[in-house]
Amino acid sequence: MGQLVRVQNFTVSSDGIAAGVDQSFESPFGLDHGSLMAWFFATASFPGNVDSDGSRGLDDYFARDFSNNIGAEIMGRQKFGPQRGPWADHEWQGWWGEEPPFHTPVFVLTHHERPSITLSDTTFHFVDGEPAEVLRQAKEAADGKDVRLGGGVTSIREFLDADLVDTMHIAVSPIEFGSGLKLWDSPDELDDRFEHEVVPSSSGVTHHLFWRK
Amino acid sequence: MGQLVRVQNFTVSSDGIAAGVDQSFESPFGLDHGSLMAWFFATASFPGNVDSDGSRGLDDYFARDFSNNIGAEIMGRQKFGPQRGPWADHEWQGWWGEEPPFHTPVFVLTHHERPSITLSDTTFHFVDGEPAEVLRQAKEAADGKDVRLGGGVTSIREFLDADLVDTMHIAVSPIEFGSGLKLWDSPDELDDRFEHEVVPSSSGVTHHLFWRK
């Protein structure tokens, strides 16, 4: 079937916003990320639910597909950390501590290179280049499996513009932010290129599934 | 989270029927299995869709979860083959040819033991015993992963009666058979023991998701 480029569990507000403009160490998303991701935190597959009292319904199918046949991730630099410009030092190793939830090579898009970091079974590579060239590296590292495009908004838009995205799962949460980084004005604006299925969940989230026409 | 016992992609008609009464070599399910499973055959993850033109919408999430974190399967003898009573010989090796789609140990429930068979990365073991004892063996073989309860109806009912099922995904197809082996009179009859989410799909199938209360 070839290697797909997949967006998984990426969540936006009802007005299409995934992150605020004021990202910081104290507020990694620059907005109320807890409300946005509440559907995910309620599932049995969310790593925080070690006591296994999470839901195993529809939302959990999406949550647990996160790593299914994924061999590498590509993420924007703003997902990796709040720094901008050249790295002041190499002490920052991402938000995720000693056990990042990726378990694969991760390619961080940045114009400012730095040495790779390995934490447990995740290795972060810092790469500069066009989306198609970074994707070539990620596909090679994924060893036949698919590549997850992890976000944020800027890198997803960039890969969509380059027509490099094969499937997308976008969850739309029933909250409104008003301002911030927008994935879209409307979920329907991709319908010229993608099949698009809309699946409401009892949690209040609406799952939007896209795959190439 | 412990090892779960999961029913996955098991499909019944709108009147709860999963198999006919006249199973044979020519008609493994004894009824129109093609119509019953049409939702699954239309997905990109169905192994037959090698050209990858299948749907990657909601139904595909269920289809591709089939092997996700599964380390062993338990199946009834009627799923393995149409024979009844003592094995006349050991030539029959299941319906699936040299590459069965399980890729794990499979425990076939039968009162008539025979030597194990290995085909590619699937090994069939033939076991006699109470559900709890067979499950103990399957969990050990699954090496920390979950155990799929593969059906048919008789073995699912048996494991439900013994309260050994943790999660179930049952797809209800919009066809009616009238007679055959019934999983249930109504999907709601398990609601005393299970959380139950109902998810309609655009394919016409309705997915019923159950997990322990």
Coordinates of N, CA, C and O in Angstrom, one line a residue, chain B residues 55-208:
Chain B
S55 N -11.8 2.5 1.2 CA -12.1 3.6 2.1 C -11.1 3.7 3.3 O -10.7 2.7 3.8
R56 N -10.8 4.9 3.6 CA -10.0 5.2 4.9 C -10.8 6.0 5.9 O -10.2 6.7 6.6
G57 N -12.1 5.8 5.8 CA -13.0 6.5 6.8 C -13.2 5.7 8.0 O -12.3 4.9 8.4
L58 N -14.3 5.9 8.7 CA -14.6 5.3 9.9 C -14.5 3.8 9.9 O -13.9 3.2 10.8
D59 N -15.1 3.1 8.9 CA -15.0 1.7 8.9 C -13.6 1.2 8.9 O -13.3 0.1 9.4
D60 N -12.7 1.9 8.3 CA -11.3 1.5 8.2 C -10.7 1.5 9.6 O -9.7 0.7 9.8
Y61 N -11.1 2.4 10.4 CA -10.5 2.5 11.8 C -10.8 1.2 12.5 O -9.9 0.6 13.2
F62 N -12.0 0.6 12.3 CA -12.4 -0.6 12.9 C -11.6 -1.8 12.2 O -11.0 -2.6 12.9
A63 N -11.6 -1.7 10.9 CA -10.9 -2.8 10.2 C -9.4 -2.9 10.6 O -8.9 -4.0 10.8
R64 N -8.7 -1.7 10.7 CA -7.3 -1.8 11.0 C -6.9 -2.0 12.4 O -5.8 -2.2 12.8
D65 N -8.0 -1.9 13.3 CA -7.7 -2.2 14.7 C -7.6 -3.7 15.0 O -7.3 -4.2 16.1
F66 N -8.0 -4.5 13.9 CA -8.1 -6.0 14.1 C -6.9 -6.6 14.8 O -7.0 -7.5 15.6
S67 N -5.7 -6.2 14.4 CA -4.4 -6.8 14.9 C -3.7 -5.9 16.0 O -2.7 -6.3 16.5
N68 N -4.3 -4.7 16.2 CA -3.6 -3.7 17.1 C -3.5 -4.3 18.5 O -4.5 -4.4 19.2
N69 N -2.3 -4.5 18.9 CA -2.0 -5.1 20.3 C -2.6 -6.4 20.6 O -2.9 -6.7 21.7
I70 N -2.8 -7.2 19.5 CA -3.4 -8.6 19.7 C -2.2 -9.6 19.7 O -1.4 -9.6 18.8
G71 N -2.2 -10.4 20.7 CA -1.1 -11.4 20.8 C -1.5 -12.9 20.6 O -0.7 -13.8 20.5
A72 N -2.8 -13.1 20.6 CA -3.3 -14.5 20.4 C -4.8 -14.4 20.0 O -5.5 -13.4 20.3
E73 N -5.3 -15.4 19.4 CA -6.8 -15.5 19.1 C -7.3 -16.8 19.7 O -6.6 -17.8 19.7
I74 N -8.6 -16.8 20.2 CA -9.3 -18.0 20.5 C -10.5 -18.0 19.5 O -11.2 -17.0 19.3
M75 N -10.6 -19.2 18.8 CA -11.8 -19.3 17.9 C -12.5 -20.6 18.1 O -11.9 -21.6 18.6
G76 N -13.8 -20.6 17.8 CA -14.6 -21.9 17.8 C -14.1 -22.8 16.7 O -13.6 -22.4 15.7
R77 N -14.4 -24.1 16.9 CA -14.1 -25.0 15.9 C -14.8 -24.8 14.5 O -14.2 -25.0 13.5
Q78 N -16.0 -24.2 14.6 CA -16.8 -24.0 13.4 C -16.2 -22.9 12.6 O -16.5 -22.7 11.4
K79 N -15.4 -22.0 13.2 CA -14.7 -21.0 12.4 C -13.5 -21.6 11.7 O -13.1 -21.2 10.6
F80 N -12.9 -22.7 12.3 CA -11.7 -23.3 11.7 C -12.1 -24.2 10.5 O -11.3 -24.2 9.5
G81 N -13.2 -24.8 10.6 CA -13.6 -25.7 9.5 C -15.0 -26.3 9.7 O -15.6 -26.2 10.8
P82 N -15.6 -26.9 8.7 CA -16.9 -27.4 8.7 C -17.1 -28.8 9.3 O -18.2 -29.3 9.4
Q83 N -15.9 -29.4 9.6 CA -16.0 -30.8 10.2 C -16.7 -30.8 11.5 O -16.7 -29.9 12.3
R84 N -17.3 -32.0 11.8 CA -17.9 -32.2 13.1 C -17.3 -33.5 13.7 O -17.0 -34.4 12.9
G85 N -17.3 -33.7 15.0 CA -16.9 -34.9 15.6 C -15.4 -35.2 15.5 O -14.6 -34.2 15.2
P86 N -14.9 -36.4 15.7 CA -13.5 -36.7 15.6 C -12.9 -36.3 14.2 O -13.6 -36.4 13.2
W87 N -11.7 -35.9 14.2 CA -11.0 -35.5 12.9 C -10.8 -36.8 12.1 O -10.2 -37.7 12.6
A88 N -11.3 -36.8 10.9 CA -11.1 -38.0 10.0 C -9.7 -38.1 9.7 O -9.1 -39.2 9.6
D89 N -9.0 -37.0 9.4 CA -7.6 -37.0 9.2 C -7.1 -35.6 9.5 O -7.9 -34.7 10.0
H90 N -5.8 -35.3 9.3 CA -5.3 -34.0 9.7 C -5.0 -33.1 8.5 O -4.2 -32.2 8.6
E91 N -5.6 -33.4 7.4 CA -5.3 -32.7 6.1 C -5.8 -31.3 6.1 O -5.2 -30.4 5.6
W92 N -7.0 -31.1 6.7 CA -7.6 -29.8 6.7 C -6.8 -28.8 7.6 O -6.5 -29.1 8.8
Q93 N -6.4 -27.7 7.1 CA -5.6 -26.7 7.8 C -6.3 -25.4 7.9 O -5.6 -24.3 8.0
G94 N -7.6 -25.3 7.9 CA -8.3 -24.1 7.9 C -8.6 -23.5 6.6 O -8.1 -24.0 5.6
W95 N -9.3 -22.4 6.5 CA -9.8 -21.8 5.3 C -8.8 -20.9 4.6 O -9.1 -20.4 3.5
W96 N -7.7 -20.6 5.3 CA -6.9 -19.4 5.0 C -5.7 -19.6 4.1 O -5.0 -18.6 3.9
G97 N -5.4 -20.8 3.7 CA -4.3 -21.1 2.9 C -2.9 -21.0 3.7 O -2.9 -21.1 4.9
E98 N -1.9 -20.7 2.9 CA -0.5 -20.7 3.5 C -0.2 -19.5 4.4 O 0.8 -19.4 5.1
E99 N -1.0 -18.4 4.2 CA -0.8 -17.1 5.0 C -2.0 -16.7 5.7 O -2.6 -15.7 5.4
P100 N -2.3 -17.4 6.8 CA -3.5 -17.0 7.5 C -3.4 -15.6 8.1 O -2.2 -15.1 8.4
P101 N -4.5 -14.8 8.2 CA -4.4 -13.4 8.6 C -4.2 -13.2 10.1 O -4.4 -12.0 10.5
F102 N -3.9 -14.2 10.9 CA -3.8 -14.0 12.3 C -2.4 -13.6 12.8 O -2.3 -12.7 13.7
H103 N -1.4 -14.2 12.3 CA 0.0 -13.8 12.7 C 0.3 -14.0 14.1 O 1.2 -13.2 14.7
T104 N -0.4 -14.8 14.8 CA -0.2 -15.1 16.3 C -0.6 -16.5 16.5 O -1.1 -17.2 15.6
P105 N -0.3 -17.0 17.7 CA -0.9 -18.3 18.1 C -2.5 -18.2 18.1 O -3.0 -17.1 18.4
V106 N -3.1 -19.3 17.6 CA -4.6 -19.3 17.6 C -5.0 -20.6 18.3 O -4.5 -21.7 18.1
F107 N -5.9 -20.4 19.3 CA -6.4 -21.6 20.0 C -7.8 -22.0 19.5 O -8.8 -21.2 19.7
V108 N -7.9 -23.2 19.0 CA -9.2 -23.6 18.4 C -9.9 -24.5 19.4 O -9.3 -25.5 19.9
L109 N -11.1 -24.1 19.8 CA -11.8 -24.9 20.8 C -12.4 -26.1 20.2 O -13.2 -26.1 19.2
T110 N -12.0 -27.3 20.7 CA -12.6 -28.5 20.2 C -12.4 -29.6 21.2 O -11.5 -29.6 22.0
H111 N -13.4 -30.6 21.2 CA -13.3 -31.7 22.1 C -12.4 -32.8 21.5 O -12.1 -33.8 22.1
H112 N -12.0 -32.5 20.3 CA -11.2 -33.6 19.6 C -9.8 -33.1 19.3 O -9.6 -32.3 18.3
E113 N -8.9 -33.4 20.1 CA -7.5 -32.9 20.0 C -6.8 -33.4 18.8 O -7.1 -34.4 18.2
R114 N -5.8 -32.6 18.3 CA -5.0 -33.0 17.2 C -3.7 -32.1 17.3 O -3.7 -31.2 18.1
P115 N -2.6 -32.5 16.6 CA -1.4 -31.8 16.7 C -1.5 -30.4 16.2 O -2.3 -30.1 15.4
S116 N -0.7 -29.5 16.8 CA -0.7 -28.1 16.4 C -0.2 -28.0 14.9 O 0.5 -28.8 14.4
I117 N -0.6 -26.9 14.2 CA -0.2 -26.6 12.8 C 0.4 -25.2 12.8 O -0.2 -24.3 13.3
T118 N 1.5 -25.1 12.1 CA 2.1 -23.8 11.9 C 2.1 -23.5 10.4 O 2.6 -24.2 9.6
L119 N 1.4 -22.3 10.1 CA 1.4 -21.9 8.7 C 1.9 -20.4 8.7 O 1.3 -19.5 9.3
S120 N 3.1 -20.2 8.1 CA 3.7 -18.9 8.2 C 3.8 -18.5 9.6 O 4.3 -19.3 10.4
D121 N 3.4 -17.3 10.0 CA 3.6 -16.8 11.4 C 2.3 -17.1 12.3 O 2.1 -16.4 13.3
T122 N 1.5 -18.0 11.8 CA 0.3 -18.4 12.6 C 0.4 -19.8 13.0 O 0.8 -20.7 12.2
T123 N 0.2 -20.1 14.3 CA 0.2 -21.5 14.8 C -1.2 -21.8 15.4 O -1.6 -21.1 16.3
F124 N -1.8 -22.8 14.9 CA -3.1 -23.3 15.5 C -2.9 -24.4 16.5 O -2.2 -25.4 16.2
H125 N -3.4 -24.1 17.7 CA -3.4 -25.1 18.7 C -4.8 -25.6 18.9 O -5.8 -24.8 18.9
F126 N -5.0 -26.9 19.2 CA -6.4 -27.5 19.4 C -6.6 -27.8 20.8 O -5.8 -28.7 21.3
V127 N -7.5 -27.2 21.5 CA -7.6 -27.3 22.9 C -9.0 -27.6 23.4 O -10.0 -27.1 22.8
D128 N -9.1 -28.5 24.4 CA -10.3 -28.8 25.0 C -10.3 -28.2 26.4 O -9.2 -28.3 27.1
G129 N -11.3 -27.7 26.9 CA -11.3 -27.2 28.3 C -12.3 -26.1 28.5 O -12.9 -25.6 27.5
E130 N -12.5 -25.7 29.7 CA -13.4 -24.6 30.1 C -12.8 -23.3 29.5 O -11.6 -23.1 29.4
P131 N -13.7 -22.3 29.2 CA -13.2 -21.0 28.7 C -12.1 -20.4 29.5 O -11.1 -19.9 29.0
A132 N -12.3 -20.4 30.8 CA -11.3 -19.8 31.7 C -9.9 -20.4 31.5 O -8.8 -19.8 31.5
E133 N -9.9 -21.8 31.4 CA -8.6 -22.5 31.2 C -8.0 -22.2 29.8 O -6.8 -22.0 29.7
V134 N -8.8 -22.2 28.8 CA -8.3 -21.9 27.5 C -7.8 -20.4 27.4 O -6.7 -20.1 26.9
L135 N -8.5 -19.5 28.1 CA -8.0 -18.1 28.1 C -6.7 -18.0 28.9 O -5.8 -17.2 28.4
R136 N -6.5 -18.8 29.9 CA -5.2 -18.7 30.6 C -4.1 -19.1 29.7 O -3.1 -18.4 29.6
Q137 N -4.3 -20.1 28.9 CA -3.3 -20.5 27.9 C -3.0 -19.4 26.8 O -1.9 -19.1 26.4
A138 N -4.1 -18.9 26.4 CA -4.0 -17.8 25.3 C -3.3 -16.6 25.8 O -2.5 -16.0 25.1
K139 N -3.7 -16.2 27.1 CA -3.0 -15.0 27.6 C -1.5 -15.2 27.8 O -0.7 -14.3 27.5
E140 N -1.1 -16.4 28.2 CA 0.3 -16.7 28.3 C 1.0 -16.7 27.0 O 2.0 -16.1 26.8
A141 N 0.3 -17.2 25.9 CA 0.9 -17.2 24.6 C 0.9 -15.8 24.0 O 1.8 -15.4 23.2
A142 N 0.0 -14.9 24.5 CA -0.1 -13.5 23.9 C 1.0 -12.6 24.4 O 1.2 -11.5 24.0
D143 N 1.8 -13.1 25.4 CA 3.0 -12.4 25.9 C 2.7 -10.9 26.2 O 3.4 -10.0 25.8
G144 N 1.7 -10.7 27.1 CA 1.4 -9.4 27.5 C 0.4 -8.6 26.7 O -0.1 -7.6 27.1
K145 N 0.2 -9.0 25.4 CA -0.8 -8.4 24.6 C -2.2 -8.9 24.8 O -2.4 -9.8 25.6
D146 N -3.2 -8.3 24.2 CA -4.5 -8.7 24.3 C -4.9 -10.0 23.6 O -4.1 -10.4 22.7
V147 N -6.0 -10.6 23.9 CA -6.5 -11.8 23.2 C -7.7 -11.5 22.5 O -8.7 -10.9 23.0
R148 N -7.7 -11.8 21.2 CA -8.9 -11.6 20.3 C -9.8 -12.9 20.5 O -9.3 -14.0 20.3
L149 N -11.1 -12.7 20.7 CA -12.0 -13.8 20.7 C -12.7 -13.7 19.3 O -13.4 -12.8 19.0
G150 N -12.3 -14.7 18.5 CA -12.6 -14.5 17.0 C -14.0 -15.0 16.6 O -14.4 -14.8 15.4
G151 N -14.8 -15.6 17.5 CA -16.1 -16.2 17.1 C -15.9 -17.6 16.7 O -14.8 -18.2 16.9
G152 N -17.0 -18.2 16.3 CA -18.3 -17.7 16.0 C -19.2 -17.4 17.2 O -18.7 -17.3 18.3
V153 N -20.5 -17.4 16.9 CA -21.5 -17.0 17.9 C -21.4 -17.9 19.1 O -21.4 -17.4 20.2
T154 N -21.2 -19.2 18.9 CA -21.3 -20.2 20.0 C -20.2 -19.8 21.0 O -20.4 -19.8 22.3
S155 N -19.0 -19.6 20.6 CA -17.9 -19.4 21.5 C -18.0 -18.0 22.1 O -17.7 -17.8 23.3
I156 N -18.5 -17.0 21.4 CA -18.7 -15.7 22.0 C -19.7 -15.7 23.1 O -19.5 -15.2 24.2
R157 N -20.8 -16.4 22.9 CA -21.8 -16.6 23.9 C -21.3 -17.3 25.1 O -21.6 -16.9 26.2
E158 N -20.4 -18.3 24.9 CA -19.9 -19.1 26.0 C -19.0 -18.2 26.8 O -19.0 -18.3 28.1
F159 N -18.1 -17.4 26.2 CA -17.2 -16.5 27.0 C -18.0 -15.4 27.6 O -17.7 -14.9 28.7
L160 N -19.1 -14.9 27.0 CA -19.9 -13.9 27.7 C -20.6 -14.5 28.9 O -20.6 -13.9 30.0
D161 N -21.1 -15.7 28.8 CA -21.8 -16.4 29.9 C -20.8 -16.6 31.1 O -21.2 -16.5 32.2
A162 N -19.5 -16.8 30.7 CA -18.5 -16.9 31.8 C -17.9 -15.6 32.2 O -17.0 -15.5 33.0
D163 N -18.5 -14.5 31.7 CA -18.0 -13.1 32.0 C -16.5 -12.9 31.8 O -15.8 -12.3 32.6
L164 N -16.0 -13.4 30.7 CA -14.6 -13.3 30.3 C -14.3 -12.3 29.2 O -13.2 -12.2 28.8
V165 N -15.3 -11.6 28.8 CA -15.1 -10.7 27.6 C -15.0 -9.2 28.2 O -15.8 -8.8 29.0
D166 N -13.9 -8.5 27.8 CA -13.7 -7.2 28.2 C -14.2 -6.1 27.3 O -14.8 -5.1 27.7
T167 N -14.0 -6.3 26.0 CA -14.5 -5.3 25.0 C -15.1 -6.0 23.8 O -14.6 -7.1 23.4
M168 N -16.1 -5.4 23.2 CA -16.6 -6.0 21.9 C -16.9 -4.9 20.9 O -17.5 -3.9 21.2
H169 N -16.5 -5.2 19.7 CA -16.9 -4.4 18.6 C -17.8 -5.3 17.7 O -17.2 -6.3 17.1
I170 N -19.1 -5.1 17.6 CA -20.0 -5.8 16.8 C -20.5 -4.9 15.7 O -21.1 -3.9 16.1
A171 N -20.3 -5.2 14.5 CA -20.9 -4.4 13.4 C -22.3 -5.1 13.0 O -22.3 -6.3 12.8
V172 N -23.3 -4.3 12.9 CA -24.6 -4.8 12.5 C -24.9 -4.3 11.1 O -24.9 -3.1 10.8
S173 N -25.0 -5.3 10.2 CA -25.2 -5.0 8.8 C -26.7 -4.9 8.5 O -27.5 -5.5 9.1
P174 N -27.1 -4.0 7.5 CA -28.5 -3.8 7.2 C -29.1 -4.8 6.3 O -29.8 -4.5 5.3
I175 N -28.9 -6.1 6.7 CA -29.6 -7.2 6.0 C -30.2 -8.1 7.0 O -29.8 -8.1 8.2
E176 N -31.2 -8.9 6.6 CA -31.9 -9.7 7.6 C -31.8 -11.1 7.1 O -32.0 -11.4 5.9
F177 N -31.5 -12.1 7.9 CA -31.4 -13.5 7.5 C -32.6 -14.3 7.9 O -32.9 -15.3 7.2
G178 N -33.3 -14.0 9.0 CA -34.4 -14.8 9.4 C -34.1 -16.0 10.2 O -34.7 -16.2 11.3
S179 N -33.1 -16.8 9.7 CA -32.8 -18.0 10.6 C -31.3 -18.2 10.5 O -30.6 -17.8 9.6
G180 N -30.7 -18.8 11.6 CA -29.3 -19.0 11.7 C -28.9 -18.9 13.1 O -29.7 -18.8 14.0
L181 N -27.5 -18.9 13.4 CA -27.0 -18.8 14.7 C -27.1 -17.3 15.2 O -26.4 -16.4 14.6
K182 N -27.8 -17.1 16.3 CA -28.0 -15.7 16.8 C -27.0 -15.3 17.9 O -26.9 -16.0 18.9
L183 N -26.4 -14.1 17.7 CA -25.6 -13.6 18.8 C -26.5 -13.0 19.9 O -26.2 -13.2 21.1
W184 N -27.6 -12.4 19.5 CA -28.5 -11.7 20.4 C -29.8 -11.5 19.8 O -30.0 -11.5 18.6
D185 N -30.8 -11.2 20.7 CA -32.1 -10.8 20.2 C -32.1 -9.3 20.0 O -32.7 -8.8 19.0
S186 N -31.3 -8.6 20.9 CA -31.2 -7.1 20.7 C -29.8 -6.7 21.3 O -29.3 -7.3 22.3
P187 N -29.1 -5.8 20.6 CA -27.8 -5.3 21.1 C -27.9 -4.8 22.6 O -26.9 -4.7 23.3
D188 N -29.1 -4.4 23.0 CA -29.2 -3.8 24.3 C -29.2 -4.8 25.5 O -29.2 -4.4 26.6
E189 N -29.3 -6.1 25.1 CA -29.4 -7.0 26.2 C -28.2 -7.2 27.0 O -28.2 -7.9 28.1
L190 N -27.1 -6.6 26.6 CA -25.8 -6.7 27.4 C -25.6 -5.4 28.3 O -24.6 -5.3 28.9
D191 N -26.6 -4.5 28.2 CA -26.3 -3.2 28.8 C -26.2 -3.2 30.3 O -25.7 -2.2 31.0
D192 N -26.6 -4.3 31.0 CA -26.5 -4.4 32.4 C -25.0 -4.5 32.8 O -24.6 -4.1 33.9
R193 N -24.2 -5.1 31.9 CA -22.8 -5.4 32.2 C -21.8 -4.5 31.5 O -20.7 -4.3 31.9
F194 N -22.3 -3.9 30.4 CA -21.3 -3.2 29.5 C -21.8 -1.8 29.2 O -23.0 -1.5 29.1
E195 N -20.8 -0.9 29.2 CA -21.0 0.4 28.5 C -21.3 0.1 27.1 O -20.7 -0.9 26.5
H196 N -22.1 0.9 26.4 CA -22.5 0.5 25.0 C -22.7 1.8 24.2 O -23.5 2.6 24.5
E197 N -21.8 1.9 23.2 CA -21.9 3.1 22.3 C -22.3 2.7 20.9 O -21.8 1.6 20.4
V198 N -23.2 3.4 20.3 CA -23.7 3.0 19.0 C -23.2 4.1 18.0 O -23.5 5.3 18.2
V199 N -22.5 3.6 17.0 CA -21.9 4.5 16.0 C -22.4 4.1 14.6 O -21.9 3.2 14.0
P200 N -23.3 4.9 14.0 CA -23.7 4.6 12.6 C -22.6 5.0 11.7 O -21.9 6.0 11.9
S201 N -22.4 4.2 10.6 CA -21.4 4.5 9.6 C -22.1 4.9 8.3 O -23.2 4.3 8.0
S202 N -21.5 5.7 7.5 CA -22.1 6.1 6.2 C -22.2 4.8 5.2 O -22.9 4.9 4.2
S203 N -21.5 3.7 5.6 CA -21.6 2.5 4.7 C -22.9 1.8 4.9 O -23.2 0.8 4.2
G204 N -23.7 2.2 6.0 CA -25.0 1.5 6.3 C -24.9 0.6 7.4 O -25.9 0.1 8.0
V205 N -23.6 0.2 7.8 CA -23.4 -0.6 9.0 C -23.5 0.3 10.3 O -23.3 1.5 10.2
T206 N -24.0 -0.3 11.3 CA -23.9 0.3 12.6 C -23.0 -0.4 13.5 O -23.1 -1.6 13.7
H207 N -22.0 0.4 14.0 CA -21.0 -0.2 14.9 C -21.4 -0.1 16.4 O -21.8 0.9 16.8
H208 N -21.4 -1.3 17.1 CA -21.8 -1.3 18.5 C -20.5 -1.6 19.3 O -19.8 -2.6 19.0

